[in-house]
Amino acid sequence: GDSVVQTEGQVLPSEGDSLIVNCSYETTQYPSLFWYVQYPGEGPQLHLKAMKANDKGRNKGFEAMYRKETTSFHLEKDSVQESDSAVYFCALPGSRSSASKIIFGSGTRLSIRP
Amino acid sequence: DTGVSQDPRHKITKRGQNVTFRCDPISEHNRLYWYRQTLGQGPEFLTYFQNEAQLEKSRLLSDRFSAERPKGSFSTLEIQRTEQGDSAMYLCASSSPVDGNTIYFGEGSWLTVV
């Protein structure tokens, strides 16, 4: 079935460092891909999305390229800020017969050191 | 505030008691979802409604769980005979008819079963 695997656990860059959070997906449908962000005490919120292969999602300096050949959707940023600290989830919709269901990765906690 | 609203935000209950959570989706969103999230994990799909019809339920949704959306607006999630393993955050989300793949989460209802 459809699945998402992302960088596990916590990432601890310093402010100003570049960032890559890996996401690999498995699907037979090639749907949209998402990154959600979750701040403490809040529900996840959509961070960026790419609708189809070779699209690039962008938001607040973050980018993610939908790559079909490598089945990846890595989240990247050139220079992280302390305010970027949060948990990030890679996600994709379920199968066409269950497009209502969003499948989430286990999350990557991003903690920016000042 | 026109976002997804959930109530209560926090609930502590004794094992064996029943609890009910309420969700008010974004107005005019016809789809409503319930997810469960435990610490260190991504949200897991429980069930979803299109208008008042419950169209899909996860295997995670045991017989003790029931969800309703009687008038196609707000929804309730009831857990009967709570168990310690039910302790989690219960997230509600909604999506519009225009873009069903983009879902918007509420802030969640934390349940602690003691």
GROMACS .gro file of C-alpha atoms in nm:
model
  228
    1GLY     CA    1   0.000   0.000   0.000
    2ASP     CA    2   0.090   0.367  -0.010
    3SER     CA    3   0.349   0.478   0.244
    4VAL     CA    4   0.583   0.758   0.342
    5VAL     CA    5   0.921   0.733   0.514
    6GLN     CA    6   1.101   1.043   0.639
    7THR     CA    7   1.408   1.138   0.842
    8GLU     CA    8   1.338   1.002   1.187
    9GLY     CA    9   1.374   1.169   1.522
   10GLN     CA   10   1.524   1.511   1.573
   11VAL     CA   11   1.741   1.738   1.359
   12LEU     CA   12   1.948   2.006   1.538
   13PRO     CA   13   2.091   2.260   1.295
   14SER     CA   14   2.217   2.600   1.406
   15GLU     CA   15   2.048   2.919   1.293
   16GLY     CA   16   2.170   3.003   0.944
   17ASP     CA   17   2.253   2.642   0.853
   18SER     CA   18   2.109   2.476   0.545
   19LEU     CA   19   1.858   2.197   0.594
   20ILE     CA   20   1.744   1.882   0.419
   21VAL     CA   21   1.476   1.657   0.568
   22ASN     CA   22   1.439   1.342   0.362
   23CYS     CA   23   1.106   1.201   0.249
   24SER     CA   24   1.056   0.894   0.032
   25TYR     CA   25   0.717   0.777  -0.079
   26GLU     CA   26   0.564   0.464  -0.222
   27THR     CA   27   0.251   0.483  -0.431
   28THR     CA   28   0.101   0.353  -0.751
   29GLN     CA   29  -0.109   0.663  -0.810
   30TYR     CA   30   0.129   0.964  -0.816
   31PRO     CA   31  -0.099   1.196  -0.624
   32SER     CA   32  -0.018   1.532  -0.470
   33LEU     CA   33   0.249   1.536  -0.199
   34PHE     CA   34   0.248   1.747   0.114
   35TRP     CA   35   0.459   1.871   0.399
   36TYR     CA   36   0.265   1.955   0.714
   37VAL     CA   37   0.411   2.145   1.011
   38GLN     CA   38   0.300   2.112   1.371
   39TYR     CA   39   0.383   2.361   1.646
   40PRO     CA   40   0.351   2.272   2.015
   41GLY     CA   41  -0.009   2.250   2.131
   42GLU     CA   42  -0.152   2.284   1.783
   43GLY     CA   43  -0.281   2.057   1.511
   44PRO     CA   44  -0.080   2.004   1.192
   45GLN     CA   45  -0.111   2.270   0.927
   46LEU     CA   46  -0.034   2.250   0.559
   47HIS     CA   47   0.316   2.387   0.498
   48LEU     CA   48   0.358   2.328   0.126
   49LYS     CA   49   0.239   2.096  -0.147
   50ALA     CA   50   0.322   1.982  -0.499
   51MET     CA   51   0.040   1.871  -0.723
   52LYS     CA   52   0.230   1.649  -0.966
   53ALA     CA   53   0.572   1.516  -1.062
   54ASN     CA   54   0.839   1.783  -1.125
   55ASP     CA   55   0.637   2.047  -0.939
   56LYS     CA   56   0.809   2.234  -0.659
   57GLY     CA   57   0.624   2.338  -0.345
   58ARG     CA   58   0.742   2.656  -0.171
   59ASN     CA   59   0.660   2.833   0.153
   60LYS     CA   60   0.853   3.063   0.389
   61GLY     CA   61   1.187   2.982   0.227
   62PHE     CA   62   1.125   2.607   0.231
   63GLU     CA   63   1.113   2.410  -0.092
   64ALA     CA   64   1.035   2.051  -0.188
   65MET     CA   65   1.063   1.901  -0.536
   66TYR     CA   66   0.828   1.619  -0.634
   67ARG     CA   67   1.067   1.368  -0.796
   68LYS     CA   68   0.911   1.068  -0.960
   69GLU     CA   69   1.237   0.903  -1.068
   70THR     CA   70   1.369   0.885  -0.712
   71THR     CA   71   1.026   0.876  -0.539
   72SER     CA   72   1.137   1.158  -0.313
   73PHE     CA   73   0.997   1.483  -0.177
   74HIS     CA   74   1.279   1.618   0.040
   75LEU     CA   75   1.221   1.938   0.236
   76GLU     CA   76   1.501   2.191   0.195
   77LYS     CA   77   1.589   2.537   0.318
   78ASP     CA   78   1.903   2.741   0.258
   79SER     CA   79   1.914   2.916   0.594
   80VAL     CA   80   1.698   2.806   0.888
   81GLN     CA   81   1.568   3.040   1.157
   82GLU     CA   82   1.480   2.975   1.517
   83SER     CA   83   1.112   3.027   1.431
   84ASP     CA   84   1.129   2.723   1.201
   85SER     CA   85   1.149   2.496   1.506
   86ALA     CA   86   0.854   2.253   1.486
   87VAL     CA   87   0.767   1.898   1.383
   88TYR     CA   88   0.743   1.840   1.008
   89PHE     CA   89   0.541   1.560   0.848
   90CYS     CA   90   0.566   1.437   0.493
   91ALA     CA   91   0.229   1.312   0.367
   92LEU     CA   92   0.040   1.185   0.066
   93PRO     CA   93  -0.325   1.109  -0.003
   94GLY     CA   94  -0.434   0.746   0.015
   95SER     CA   95  -0.527   0.540  -0.287
   96ARG     CA   96  -0.774   0.665  -0.542
   97SER     CA   97  -1.038   0.449  -0.382
   98SER     CA   98  -0.964   0.616  -0.050
   99ALA     CA   99  -0.848   0.961  -0.151
  100SER     CA  100  -1.000   1.096   0.167
  101LYS     CA  101  -0.725   0.947   0.377
  102ILE     CA  102  -0.396   1.134   0.416
  103ILE     CA  103  -0.103   0.910   0.508
  104PHE     CA  104   0.155   1.080   0.730
  105GLY     CA  105   0.515   0.998   0.801
  106SER     CA  106   0.628   0.966   1.161
  107GLY     CA  107   0.749   1.326   1.175
  108THR     CA  108   1.086   1.499   1.206
  109ARG     CA  109   1.141   1.736   1.496
  110LEU     CA  110   1.339   2.038   1.385
  111SER     CA  111   1.506   2.220   1.675
  112ILE     CA  112   1.708   2.522   1.566
  113ARG     CA  113   1.999   2.619   1.793
  114PRO     CA  114   2.035   2.996   1.830
  115ASP     CA  115  -1.199   3.255   1.394
  116THR     CA  116  -1.312   3.051   1.095
  117GLY     CA  117  -1.084   2.752   1.146
  118VAL     CA  118  -1.173   2.402   1.262
  119SER     CA  119  -1.284   2.415   1.625
  120GLN     CA  120  -1.262   2.128   1.873
  121ASP     CA  121  -1.399   2.090   2.223
  122PRO     CA  122  -1.286   2.012   2.484
  123ARG     CA  123  -0.916   2.078   2.431
  124HIS     CA  124  -0.819   1.854   2.720
  125LYS     CA  125  -1.000   1.571   2.894
  126ILE     CA  126  -0.885   1.352   3.180
  127THR     CA  127  -1.108   1.055   3.250
  128LYS     CA  128  -1.100   0.736   3.452
  129ARG     CA  129  -1.071   0.405   3.277
  130GLY     CA  130  -1.411   0.268   3.188
  131GLN     CA  131  -1.581   0.605   3.151
  132ASN     CA  132  -1.729   0.736   2.828
  133VAL     CA  133  -1.603   1.055   2.664
  134THR     CA  134  -1.732   1.264   2.376
  135PHE     CA  135  -1.547   1.515   2.160
  136ARG     CA  136  -1.705   1.773   1.936
  137CYS     CA  137  -1.575   1.920   1.613
  138ASP     CA  138  -1.703   2.220   1.419
  139PRO     CA  139  -1.548   2.224   1.071
  140ILE     CA  140  -1.478   2.523   0.853
  141SER     CA  141  -1.812   2.642   0.719
  142GLU     CA  142  -1.901   2.507   0.375
  143HIS     CA  143  -1.647   2.226   0.405
  144ASN     CA  144  -1.841   1.914   0.315
  145ARG     CA  145  -1.578   1.662   0.428
  146LEU     CA  146  -1.487   1.603   0.790
  147TYR     CA  147  -1.218   1.372   0.921
  148TRP     CA  148  -1.111   1.231   1.255
  149TYR     CA  149  -0.749   1.136   1.317
  150ARG     CA  150  -0.563   1.013   1.624
  151GLN     CA  151  -0.209   1.114   1.713
  152THR     CA  152   0.012   0.968   1.983
  153LEU     CA  153   0.337   1.120   2.107
  154GLY     CA  154   0.617   1.102   1.850
  155GLN     CA  155   0.394   0.976   1.573
  156GLY     CA  156   0.210   1.125   1.279
  157PRO     CA  157  -0.168   1.147   1.272
  158GLU     CA  158  -0.350   0.821   1.194
  159PHE     CA  159  -0.677   0.823   1.001
  160LEU     CA  160  -0.986   0.707   1.191
  161THR     CA  161  -1.290   0.798   0.983
  162TYR     CA  162  -1.438   1.052   0.748
  163PHE     CA  163  -1.773   1.199   0.651
  164GLN     CA  164  -1.897   1.355   0.334
  165ASN     CA  165  -2.185   1.571   0.445
  166GLU     CA  166  -2.376   1.350   0.693
  167ALA     CA  167  -2.264   1.017   0.545
  168GLN     CA  168  -1.980   0.826   0.712
  169LEU     CA  169  -1.797   0.688   0.410
  170GLU     CA  170  -1.491   0.522   0.553
  171LYS     CA  171  -1.372   0.384   0.885
  172SER     CA  172  -1.024   0.266   0.974
  173ARG     CA  173  -0.959  -0.068   1.140
  174LEU     CA  174  -0.824   0.144   1.426
  175LEU     CA  175  -1.183   0.242   1.503
  176SER     CA  176  -1.292  -0.034   1.739
  177ASP     CA  177  -1.652  -0.102   1.838
  178ARG     CA  178  -1.606   0.128   2.137
  179PHE     CA  179  -1.566   0.426   1.905
  180SER     CA  180  -1.855   0.591   1.727
  181ALA     CA  181  -1.865   0.907   1.522
  182GLU     CA  182  -2.164   1.100   1.397
  183ARG     CA  183  -2.234   1.403   1.184
  184PRO     CA  184  -2.612   1.418   1.197
  185LYS     CA  185  -2.678   1.737   1.001
  186GLY     CA  186  -2.367   1.747   0.791
  187SER     CA  187  -2.218   2.025   1.001
  188PHE     CA  188  -2.057   1.951   1.340
  189SER     CA  189  -1.943   1.604   1.435
  190THR     CA  190  -1.900   1.409   1.757
  191LEU     CA  191  -1.660   1.130   1.840
  192GLU     CA  192  -1.758   0.914   2.135
  193ILE     CA  193  -1.535   0.662   2.306
  194GLN     CA  194  -1.711   0.416   2.533
  195ARG     CA  195  -1.548   0.224   2.818
  196THR     CA  196  -1.220   0.409   2.777
  197GLU     CA  197  -0.892   0.222   2.814
  198GLN     CA  198  -0.546   0.358   2.890
  199GLY     CA  199  -0.444   0.285   2.534
  200ASP     CA  200  -0.700   0.539   2.416
  201SER     CA  201  -0.485   0.821   2.558
  202ALA     CA  202  -0.392   1.035   2.257
  203MET     CA  203  -0.474   1.355   2.079
  204TYR     CA  204  -0.788   1.334   1.867
  205LEU     CA  205  -0.769   1.562   1.568
  206CYS     CA  206  -1.055   1.679   1.355
  207ALA     CA  207  -1.002   1.815   1.005
  208SER     CA  208  -1.215   1.933   0.717
  209SER     CA  209  -1.181   1.994   0.345
  210SER     CA  210  -1.377   2.176   0.079
  211PRO     CA  211  -1.551   2.036  -0.229
  212VAL     CA  212  -1.307   2.231  -0.446
  213ASP     CA  213  -0.986   2.078  -0.311
  214GLY     CA  214  -1.063   1.760  -0.121
  215ASN     CA  215  -0.698   1.661  -0.090
  216THR     CA  216  -0.603   1.964   0.121
  217ILE     CA  217  -0.729   1.916   0.473
  218TYR     CA  218  -0.728   2.169   0.755
  219PHE     CA  219  -0.682   2.048   1.110
  220GLY     CA  220  -0.819   2.178   1.435
  221GLU     CA  221  -0.602   2.214   1.743
  222GLY     CA  222  -0.697   1.872   1.872
  223SER     CA  223  -0.852   1.727   2.186
  224TRP     CA  224  -0.608   1.567   2.428
  225LEU     CA  225  -0.742   1.261   2.608
  226THR     CA  226  -0.572   1.115   2.913
  227VAL     CA  227  -0.719   0.796   3.057
  228VAL     CA  228  -0.606   0.724   3.414
   0.00000   0.00000   0.00000
